[in-house]
Amino acid sequence: MGKKKHKVLVVDDEQDIVEILRYNLEKEGYEVKTANDGKKGLEIAKKFLPELVLMDIMMPVMDGVESCRQIRDIPEMKSAYIIFLTARAEEYSEVAAFDVGADDYIIKPIKPRALMSRINAHFRRELKNKENEEDIIKIGKFIIDRSSYTLHIEDLQVNLPKKEFELLYFLAESPNKVYGRDELLASIWGSDVYVLARTVDVHIRRVREKIGSQYIKTVKGVGYKFDMADQV
């Protein structure tokens, strides 16, 4: 039996971009589905359940932001990796992307070889994480299960997008240890991925909104830590 292919969904209204990405992804051995608008992408995501989604922001029928928001509401898609592809480089666009659960953000024009390297690195990190990390952290009121990407605070299950979950998991692994933004970027996003330091701040804010602001503390001029003082 052959090795199982990773599943990737490409959603973009520019057909030439879709075809270029399909060609390069299939050449790398990925199973690929495509769509030309956000609504169709959402319909395919519900059935195909891709592990990774490449999605344009500005599209007809349903834009990428709304499509991403609804994809994150699919239980089986909460751990999928979602990358926005866009010609818009404004900061508010990047923040909006992360606010609805995107994991990464790439400015067009796309360089296929660099993108394939980025995607391959992502799946290598996923494999390494599964091999090297403990599945469950139990700390105070929290049960953080990496095998199912679920978080329970006492009897309440809290849903977090993939990168928010991984950020919380990483901090909770070493409670009270302070991590700088650059260290968090390298550990969660990888050194081969170019994202700005504010990406960490946006994700920290989103995690705090869902679990309570008291658990992840800011150490001024240094970074962030998972605070055990509120876990007793």
Coordinates of N, CA, C and O in Angstrom, one line a residue, residues 45-215:
A45 N -14.6 21.8 1.0 CA -13.9 21.6 2.3 C -14.7 20.6 3.2 O -14.1 19.8 3.9
K46 N -16.0 20.8 3.2 CA -16.9 20.0 4.1 C -16.8 18.5 3.7 O -16.9 17.6 4.6
K47 N -16.6 18.2 2.4 CA -16.5 16.8 2.0 C -15.1 16.3 1.9 O -14.8 15.1 2.3
F48 N -14.2 17.1 1.4 CA -12.8 16.7 1.1 C -12.0 16.7 2.4 O -11.1 15.8 2.6
L49 N -12.3 17.6 3.4 CA -11.6 17.7 4.7 C -10.0 17.8 4.4 O -9.3 17.0 4.9
P50 N -9.6 18.8 3.7 CA -8.2 19.0 3.5 C -7.4 19.3 4.7 O -7.9 19.8 5.7
E51 N -6.1 18.9 4.7 CA -5.2 19.2 5.8 C -4.6 20.6 5.7 O -4.2 21.2 6.7
L52 N -4.6 21.1 4.5 CA -4.1 22.4 4.2 C -5.0 23.1 3.2 O -5.4 22.5 2.2
V53 N -5.2 24.4 3.4 CA -6.0 25.2 2.5 C -5.2 26.4 2.0 O -4.7 27.2 2.9
L54 N -5.1 26.6 0.7 CA -4.5 27.9 0.2 C -5.7 28.7 -0.4 O -6.4 28.2 -1.3
M55 N -5.9 29.9 0.1 CA -7.1 30.6 -0.2 C -6.9 32.1 -0.4 O -6.2 32.8 0.4
D56 N -7.4 32.6 -1.6 CA -7.4 34.0 -1.9 C -8.3 34.8 -0.9 O -9.3 34.2 -0.4
I57 N -8.1 36.0 -0.7 CA -9.0 36.8 0.1 C -10.1 37.4 -0.7 O -11.3 37.3 -0.4
M58 N -9.8 38.1 -1.8 CA -10.7 38.8 -2.6 C -11.3 37.9 -3.7 O -10.6 37.6 -4.7
M59 N -12.5 37.4 -3.5 CA -13.1 36.4 -4.4 C -14.6 36.7 -4.6 O -15.2 37.3 -3.7
P60 N -15.2 36.3 -5.7 CA -16.7 36.5 -5.8 C -17.5 35.6 -5.0 O -16.9 34.6 -4.5
V61 N -18.8 35.8 -4.9 CA -19.8 35.0 -4.2 C -19.5 35.0 -2.7 O -20.4 35.4 -1.9
M62 N -18.4 34.6 -2.2 CA -18.0 34.6 -0.8 C -16.5 34.9 -0.7 O -15.7 34.2 -1.3
D63 N -16.1 35.9 0.0 CA -14.7 36.2 0.1 C -13.9 35.2 1.0 O -14.5 34.4 1.7
G64 N -12.6 35.3 1.0 CA -11.8 34.3 1.7 C -12.0 34.4 3.2 O -11.9 33.4 3.9
V65 N -12.2 35.6 3.7 CA -12.3 35.8 5.2 C -13.5 35.1 5.7 O -13.5 34.3 6.6
E66 N -14.7 35.3 5.0 CA -15.9 34.6 5.4 C -15.8 33.1 5.2 O -16.3 32.3 6.1
S67 N -15.2 32.7 4.1 CA -15.1 31.3 3.9 C -14.2 30.6 4.9 O -14.5 29.5 5.4
C68 N -13.1 31.3 5.3 CA -12.2 30.7 6.4 C -13.0 30.6 7.7 O -12.9 29.6 8.4
R69 N -13.8 31.7 8.0 CA -14.5 31.7 9.2 C -15.4 30.4 9.3 O -15.5 29.7 10.3
Q70 N -16.1 30.1 8.2 CA -17.0 29.0 8.2 C -16.3 27.7 8.1 O -16.8 26.7 8.7
I71 N -15.2 27.6 7.5 CA -14.4 26.4 7.5 C -13.9 26.1 8.9 O -14.0 24.9 9.3
R72 N -13.6 27.1 9.7 CA -13.1 26.8 11.0 C -14.3 26.3 11.9 O -14.1 25.7 13.0
D73 N -15.5 26.5 11.5 CA -16.7 26.0 12.2 C -16.9 24.5 12.0 O -17.8 23.9 12.6
I74 N -16.2 23.9 11.0 CA -16.4 22.5 10.7 C -15.5 21.7 11.7 O -14.3 22.0 11.7
P75 N -16.1 20.9 12.5 CA -15.3 20.2 13.6 C -14.0 19.6 13.1 O -13.0 19.7 13.7
E76 N -14.1 18.9 11.9 CA -13.0 18.1 11.4 C -11.9 19.0 10.8 O -10.8 18.6 10.5
M77 N -12.2 20.3 10.7 CA -11.3 21.3 10.1 C -10.6 22.2 11.1 O -9.8 23.1 10.7
K78 N -10.8 22.0 12.4 CA -10.2 22.9 13.3 C -8.7 22.8 13.4 O -8.0 23.8 13.8
S79 N -8.1 21.7 13.0 CA -6.6 21.6 13.0 C -6.0 21.7 11.6 O -4.8 21.6 11.5
A80 N -6.8 22.0 10.6 CA -6.3 22.3 9.2 C -5.4 23.5 9.2 O -5.6 24.4 10.0
Y81 N -4.5 23.5 8.3 CA -3.6 24.7 8.2 C -4.1 25.6 7.0 O -4.2 25.1 5.9
I82 N -4.4 26.8 7.3 CA -5.0 27.7 6.3 C -4.1 28.9 6.0 O -3.7 29.6 6.9
I83 N -3.7 29.0 4.7 CA -2.8 30.0 4.3 C -3.6 30.9 3.3 O -4.2 30.5 2.3
F84 N -3.6 32.2 3.6 CA -4.2 33.2 2.7 C -3.2 33.7 1.7 O -2.1 33.9 2.0
L85 N -3.7 33.7 0.4 CA -2.9 34.3 -0.7 C -3.6 35.5 -1.1 O -4.8 35.5 -1.4
T86 N -2.9 36.7 -1.2 CA -3.5 37.9 -1.5 C -2.6 38.9 -2.0 O -1.4 38.9 -1.7
A87 N -3.1 39.8 -2.8 CA -2.3 41.0 -3.4 C -2.4 42.1 -2.4 O -1.7 43.1 -2.6
R88 N -3.2 42.0 -1.3 CA -3.4 43.1 -0.4 C -2.4 43.0 0.8 O -2.4 42.0 1.5
A89 N -1.5 44.0 0.9 CA -0.5 43.9 1.9 C -0.7 44.8 3.1 O 0.1 44.9 4.0
E90 N -1.9 45.4 3.2 CA -2.2 46.2 4.3 C -2.3 45.5 5.6 O -2.7 44.3 5.7
E91 N -1.9 46.1 6.7 CA -1.8 45.5 8.0 C -3.2 45.0 8.4 O -3.4 43.9 9.0
Y92 N -4.3 45.8 8.2 CA -5.6 45.4 8.6 C -6.0 44.1 7.9 O -6.8 43.3 8.5
S93 N -5.6 43.8 6.7 CA -5.9 42.6 6.0 C -5.3 41.4 6.7 O -5.9 40.3 6.8
E94 N -4.0 41.6 7.1 CA -3.4 40.5 7.8 C -4.0 40.2 9.1 O -4.3 39.0 9.5
V95 N -4.4 41.2 9.9 CA -5.1 41.0 11.2 C -6.4 40.4 11.0 O -6.8 39.5 11.7
A96 N -7.2 40.8 9.9 CA -8.5 40.2 9.7 C -8.3 38.7 9.4 O -9.1 37.9 9.8
A97 N -7.2 38.4 8.6 CA -7.0 37.0 8.3 C -6.8 36.1 9.5 O -7.3 35.0 9.7
F98 N -5.9 36.6 10.4 CA -5.7 35.9 11.6 C -6.9 35.8 12.6 O -7.1 34.9 13.3
D99 N -7.7 36.9 12.5 CA -8.8 36.9 13.4 C -9.9 35.8 13.1 O -10.6 35.4 14.0
V100 N -9.9 35.4 11.8 CA -10.9 34.4 11.5 C -10.2 33.0 11.5 O -10.9 32.0 11.0
G101 N -9.0 32.9 11.9 CA -8.4 31.6 12.1 C -7.3 31.2 11.1 O -6.9 30.0 11.0
A102 N -6.9 32.1 10.2 CA -5.8 31.8 9.3 C -4.5 31.5 10.1 O -4.3 32.1 11.1
D103 N -3.6 30.7 9.5 CA -2.3 30.4 10.1 C -1.2 31.1 9.5 O -0.1 31.3 10.1
D104 N -1.3 31.5 8.2 CA -0.2 32.1 7.5 C -0.8 33.0 6.4 O -2.0 33.0 6.1
Y105 N 0.1 33.9 5.9 CA -0.4 34.9 5.0 C 0.7 35.2 4.0 O 1.8 35.5 4.3
I106 N 0.4 35.0 2.7 CA 1.4 35.2 1.7 C 1.0 36.2 0.7 O -0.2 36.2 0.2
I107 N 1.9 37.2 0.4 CA 1.6 38.2 -0.6 C 1.9 37.8 -2.0 O 2.9 37.2 -2.3
K108 N 0.9 38.0 -2.9 CA 1.2 37.7 -4.3 C 2.1 38.8 -4.9 O 2.2 39.9 -4.4
P109 N 2.9 38.5 -6.0 CA 2.8 37.3 -6.8 C 3.5 36.1 -6.1 O 4.4 36.3 -5.3
I110 N 2.9 35.0 -6.3 CA 3.3 33.7 -5.6 C 4.6 33.2 -6.3 O 4.6 33.1 -7.6
K111 N 5.5 32.7 -5.6 CA 6.7 32.0 -6.1 C 6.5 30.5 -5.8 O 6.7 30.1 -4.6
P112 N 6.1 29.7 -6.8 CA 5.7 28.3 -6.5 C 6.7 27.5 -5.8 O 6.4 26.8 -4.9
R113 N 8.0 27.6 -6.2 CA 9.0 26.8 -5.5 C 9.2 27.2 -4.0 O 9.3 26.3 -3.2
A114 N 9.1 28.5 -3.7 CA 9.2 28.9 -2.3 C 8.0 28.4 -1.5 O 8.1 28.0 -0.4
L115 N 6.8 28.5 -2.2 CA 5.6 28.1 -1.5 C 5.6 26.6 -1.3 O 5.2 26.1 -0.2
M116 N 6.1 25.8 -2.2 CA 6.2 24.3 -2.0 C 7.1 24.0 -0.9 O 6.9 23.1 -0.1
S117 N 8.2 24.7 -0.8 CA 9.2 24.5 0.3 C 8.5 24.8 1.6 O 8.7 24.1 2.6
R118 N 7.7 25.8 1.6 CA 7.0 26.2 2.9 C 6.0 25.2 3.3 O 5.9 24.8 4.5
I119 N 5.3 24.6 2.3 CA 4.3 23.6 2.6 C 4.9 22.3 3.0 O 4.5 21.7 4.0
N120 N 6.0 21.9 2.3 CA 6.7 20.7 2.7 C 7.3 20.8 4.1 O 7.2 19.8 4.9
A121 N 7.8 22.0 4.5 CA 8.3 22.2 5.8 C 7.2 22.1 6.8 O 7.5 21.5 7.9
H122 N 6.0 22.6 6.5 CA 4.9 22.5 7.4 C 4.6 21.0 7.8 O 4.5 20.7 8.9
F123 N 4.5 20.2 6.8 CA 4.2 18.8 7.0 C 5.3 18.1 7.7 O 5.0 17.1 8.5
R124 N 6.5 18.4 7.5 CA 7.7 17.8 8.2 C 7.6 18.2 9.7 O 7.8 17.3 10.6
R125 N 7.2 19.4 10.0 CA 7.1 19.8 11.4 C 5.9 19.1 12.0 O 6.0 18.7 13.2
E126 N 4.8 18.9 11.3 CA 3.7 18.2 11.8 C 4.1 16.8 12.2 O 3.8 16.3 13.3
L127 N 4.9 16.1 11.4 CA 5.3 14.7 11.6 C 6.3 14.7 12.8 O 6.1 13.9 13.7
K128 N 7.2 15.7 12.9 CA 8.1 15.7 14.0 C 7.4 16.0 15.3 O 7.7 15.4 16.4
N129 N 6.4 16.9 15.3 CA 5.6 17.2 16.5 C 4.9 15.9 17.0 O 4.8 15.6 18.2
K130 N 4.3 15.1 16.1 CA 3.6 13.9 16.5 C 4.5 12.9 17.1 O 4.1 12.2 18.0
E131 N 5.7 12.9 16.6 CA 6.7 11.9 17.1 C 7.3 12.2 18.4 O 7.6 11.4 19.2
N132 N 7.5 13.5 18.6 CA 8.3 14.0 19.7 C 7.6 14.6 20.9 O 8.2 14.7 22.0
E133 N 6.3 14.9 20.8 CA 5.6 15.6 21.8 C 4.7 14.7 22.6 O 4.1 13.8 22.0
E134 N 4.5 15.0 23.9 CA 3.5 14.3 24.6 C 2.1 14.8 24.1 O 2.0 15.9 23.6
D135 N 1.1 13.9 24.2 CA -0.2 14.3 23.6 C -1.0 15.2 24.5 O -1.7 16.1 24.0
I136 N -0.9 15.0 25.8 CA -1.8 15.7 26.7 C -1.0 16.4 27.8 O -0.1 15.9 28.4
I137 N -1.4 17.7 28.0 CA -0.9 18.5 29.2 C -2.1 18.7 30.1 O -3.2 19.2 29.7
K138 N -1.9 18.3 31.4 CA -2.9 18.6 32.4 C -2.3 19.6 33.4 O -1.3 19.3 34.0
I139 N -2.9 20.8 33.4 CA -2.3 21.8 34.2 C -3.4 22.7 34.8 O -4.2 23.3 34.1
G140 N -3.6 22.7 36.1 CA -4.6 23.4 36.8 C -6.0 23.0 36.2 O -6.4 21.9 36.2
K141 N -6.8 24.0 35.7 CA -8.1 23.8 35.2 C -8.0 23.3 33.7 O -9.1 22.9 33.1
F142 N -6.8 23.2 33.1 CA -6.7 22.9 31.7 C -6.3 21.5 31.4 O -5.5 20.9 32.1
I143 N -7.0 20.9 30.4 CA -6.6 19.7 29.8 C -6.4 20.0 28.3 O -7.3 20.3 27.6
I144 N -5.1 19.9 27.8 CA -4.8 20.3 26.4 C -4.3 19.1 25.7 O -3.2 18.6 26.0
D145 N -5.1 18.6 24.8 CA -4.9 17.3 24.1 C -4.4 17.6 22.7 O -5.3 18.0 21.8
R146 N -3.2 17.4 22.4 CA -2.7 17.7 21.1 C -3.0 16.6 20.0 O -3.1 16.9 18.8
S147 N -3.3 15.4 20.5 CA -3.7 14.4 19.5 C -5.0 14.7 18.8 O -5.3 14.3 17.7
S148 N -5.9 15.4 19.5 CA -7.2 15.7 19.0 C -7.4 17.2 18.8 O -8.5 17.7 18.4
Y149 N -6.4 18.0 19.2 CA -6.5 19.5 19.1 C -7.7 20.0 19.9 O -8.5 20.8 19.4
T150 N -7.9 19.4 21.1 CA -9.0 19.9 22.0 C -8.5 20.5 23.3 O -7.5 20.0 23.8
L151 N -9.2 21.5 23.7 CA -8.9 22.1 25.0 C -10.1 22.1 25.9 O -11.2 22.5 25.4
H152 N -9.9 21.6 27.1 CA -11.0 21.6 28.1 C -10.6 22.5 29.3 O -9.4 22.3 29.8
I153 N -11.4 23.4 29.7 CA -11.2 24.2 30.9 C -12.3 23.8 31.8 O -13.5 24.1 31.6
E154 N -11.9 23.0 32.8 CA -12.9 22.3 33.7 C -13.8 21.4 32.8 O -13.3 20.6 32.0
D155 N -15.1 21.6 32.8 CA -16.0 20.8 32.0 C -16.3 21.5 30.6 O -17.1 20.9 29.9
L156 N -15.7 22.6 30.3 CA -16.1 23.3 29.1 C -15.0 23.1 28.0 O -13.8 23.2 28.3
Q157 N -15.5 22.7 26.8 CA -14.5 22.5 25.7 C -14.5 23.9 25.0 O -15.5 24.5 24.6
V158 N -13.2 24.3 24.7 CA -13.0 25.5 24.0 C -12.3 25.2 22.7 O -11.3 24.5 22.7
N159 N -12.8 25.8 21.6 CA -12.3 25.5 20.3 C -11.3 26.6 19.9 O -11.6 27.8 20.0
L160 N -10.1 26.2 19.5 CA -9.1 27.1 19.1 C -8.6 26.7 17.7 O -8.4 25.5 17.4
P161 N -8.4 27.7 16.8 CA -7.7 27.4 15.5 C -6.3 26.8 15.8 O -5.7 26.9 16.8
K162 N -5.8 26.2 14.7 CA -4.6 25.4 14.9 C -3.4 26.2 15.5 O -2.8 25.7 16.5
K163 N -3.1 27.3 15.0 CA -1.9 28.0 15.5 C -2.2 28.6 16.9 O -1.2 28.6 17.7
E164 N -3.4 29.0 17.2 CA -3.7 29.4 18.5 C -3.5 28.3 19.5 O -3.0 28.4 20.6
F165 N -4.0 27.1 19.1 CA -3.8 25.9 20.0 C -2.4 25.6 20.2 O -1.9 25.3 21.3
E166 N -1.6 25.6 19.1 CA -0.2 25.3 19.2 C 0.6 26.3 20.1 O 1.5 25.9 20.8
L167 N 0.2 27.5 20.0 CA 0.8 28.6 20.8 C 0.5 28.3 22.3 O 1.4 28.4 23.2
L168 N -0.7 28.0 22.6 CA -1.1 27.7 24.0 C -0.4 26.5 24.5 O 0.2 26.5 25.6
Y169 N -0.4 25.4 23.7 CA 0.3 24.2 24.1 C 1.8 24.4 24.4 O 2.3 23.9 25.4
F170 N 2.4 25.2 23.5 CA 3.9 25.4 23.7 C 4.1 26.2 25.0 O 5.1 25.8 25.7
L171 N 3.3 27.2 25.3 CA 3.6 28.0 26.5 C 3.3 27.1 27.7 O 4.0 27.2 28.7
A172 N 2.2 26.3 27.6 CA 1.8 25.5 28.8 C 2.7 24.4 29.1 O 2.8 23.8 30.2
E173 N 3.5 24.0 28.1 CA 4.5 22.9 28.3 C 5.6 23.3 29.3 O 6.1 22.5 30.0
S174 N 5.9 24.6 29.4 CA 6.9 25.2 30.3 C 6.3 26.3 31.1 O 6.6 27.5 30.8
P175 N 5.4 26.1 32.0 CA 4.7 27.1 32.7 C 5.7 28.0 33.4 O 6.8 27.6 33.9
N176 N 5.4 29.3 33.4 CA 6.2 30.4 34.1 C 7.5 30.7 33.3 O 8.2 31.7 33.7
K177 N 7.8 30.0 32.2 CA 9.0 30.3 31.4 C 8.6 31.4 30.4 O 7.6 31.3 29.8
V178 N 9.4 32.4 30.3 CA 9.1 33.5 29.4 C 9.8 33.3 28.0 O 10.9 33.0 27.9
Y179 N 8.9 33.5 27.0 CA 9.4 33.3 25.6 C 9.3 34.6 24.9 O 8.2 35.3 24.9
G180 N 10.3 35.0 24.1 CA 10.3 36.2 23.3 C 9.5 35.9 22.0 O 9.3 34.8 21.7
R181 N 9.1 37.0 21.4 CA 8.3 36.9 20.1 C 9.1 36.1 19.1 O 8.5 35.2 18.4
D182 N 10.4 36.4 18.9 CA 11.1 35.7 17.9 C 11.2 34.2 18.2 O 11.1 33.3 17.2
E183 N 11.4 33.8 19.4 CA 11.4 32.4 19.8 C 10.1 31.7 19.5 O 10.0 30.6 19.0
L184 N 9.0 32.4 19.8 CA 7.7 31.8 19.6 C 7.4 31.7 18.1 O 6.9 30.7 17.6
L185 N 7.8 32.7 17.3 CA 7.7 32.6 15.8 C 8.4 31.4 15.3 O 7.9 30.6 14.5
A186 N 9.7 31.2 15.7 CA 10.5 30.1 15.2 C 9.9 28.8 15.7 O 9.9 27.8 14.9
S187 N 9.4 28.7 16.9 CA 8.9 27.4 17.4 C 7.5 27.0 16.9 O 7.3 25.8 16.6
I188 N 6.7 28.0 16.6 CA 5.3 27.7 16.2 C 5.1 27.8 14.7 O 4.5 27.0 14.1
W189 N 5.7 28.8 14.1 CA 5.6 29.0 12.6 C 6.8 28.4 11.8 O 6.6 28.1 10.7
G190 N 7.9 28.3 12.5 CA 9.1 27.7 11.8 C 10.0 28.8 11.3 O 9.5 29.9 10.9
S191 N 11.3 28.6 11.3 CA 12.2 29.6 10.8 C 12.2 29.9 9.3 O 12.7 30.9 8.8
D192 N 11.6 28.9 8.6 CA 11.5 29.0 7.2 C 10.3 29.8 6.7 O 10.1 30.0 5.5
V193 N 9.4 30.2 7.6 CA 8.2 31.0 7.3 C 8.4 32.4 7.7 O 8.8 32.7 8.8
Y194 N 8.1 33.3 6.8 CA 8.2 34.8 7.1 C 6.9 35.3 7.5 O 6.0 35.5 6.7
V195 N 6.8 35.6 8.8 CA 5.7 36.3 9.4 C 6.2 37.3 10.4 O 7.3 37.2 10.9
L196 N 5.5 38.4 10.6 CA 6.0 39.5 11.4 C 5.7 39.2 12.9 O 4.9 38.4 13.3
A197 N 6.4 39.9 13.7 CA 6.3 39.7 15.2 C 4.9 40.0 15.7 O 4.5 39.4 16.6
R198 N 4.2 40.9 15.0 CA 2.8 41.2 15.5 C 1.9 40.0 15.3 O 0.8 40.0 15.9
T199 N 2.3 39.1 14.5 CA 1.5 37.8 14.3 C 1.4 37.2 15.7 O 0.3 36.7 16.0
V200 N 2.4 37.1 16.5 CA 2.4 36.5 17.8 C 1.4 37.3 18.7 O 0.6 36.7 19.4
D201 N 1.5 38.6 18.6 CA 0.6 39.5 19.5 C -0.9 39.2 19.1 O -1.7 39.1 20.0
V202 N -1.2 39.1 17.8 CA -2.6 38.9 17.4 C -3.1 37.5 17.9 O -4.2 37.4 18.4
H203 N -2.2 36.5 17.8 CA -2.6 35.2 18.3 C -2.8 35.1 19.8 O -3.7 34.4 20.3
I204 N -1.9 35.8 20.5 CA -2.0 35.8 22.0 C -3.3 36.5 22.4 O -4.0 36.0 23.3
R205 N -3.6 37.6 21.7 CA -4.9 38.3 22.0 C -6.1 37.4 21.8 O -7.0 37.3 22.6
R206 N -6.0 36.6 20.7 CA -7.2 35.7 20.4 C -7.3 34.6 21.4 O -8.4 34.2 21.8
V207 N -6.1 34.0 21.8 CA -6.2 33.0 22.9 C -6.7 33.6 24.2 O -7.6 32.9 24.8
R208 N -6.3 34.7 24.5 CA -6.8 35.3 25.8 C -8.3 35.6 25.8 O -8.9 35.4 26.8
E209 N -8.8 36.0 24.6 CA -10.2 36.2 24.5 C -11.0 34.9 24.8 O -12.1 35.0 25.3
K210 N -10.4 33.8 24.5 CA -11.1 32.5 24.6 C -10.9 31.8 25.9 O -11.8 31.0 26.4
I211 N -9.7 32.0 26.6 CA -9.5 31.3 27.8 C -9.4 32.2 29.0 O -9.4 31.7 30.2
G212 N -9.4 33.5 28.8 CA -9.2 34.4 29.9 C -7.9 35.1 29.9 O -6.9 34.4 29.7
S213 N -7.8 36.4 30.1 CA -6.6 37.1 30.0 C -5.6 36.8 31.1 O -4.4 37.2 30.9
Q214 N -6.0 36.2 32.2 CA -5.1 36.0 33.3 C -4.1 34.9 33.2 O -3.1 34.8 33.9
Y215 N -4.3 34.1 32.2 CA -3.4 32.9 32.1 C -2.2 33.1 31.3 O -1.2 32.4 31.5

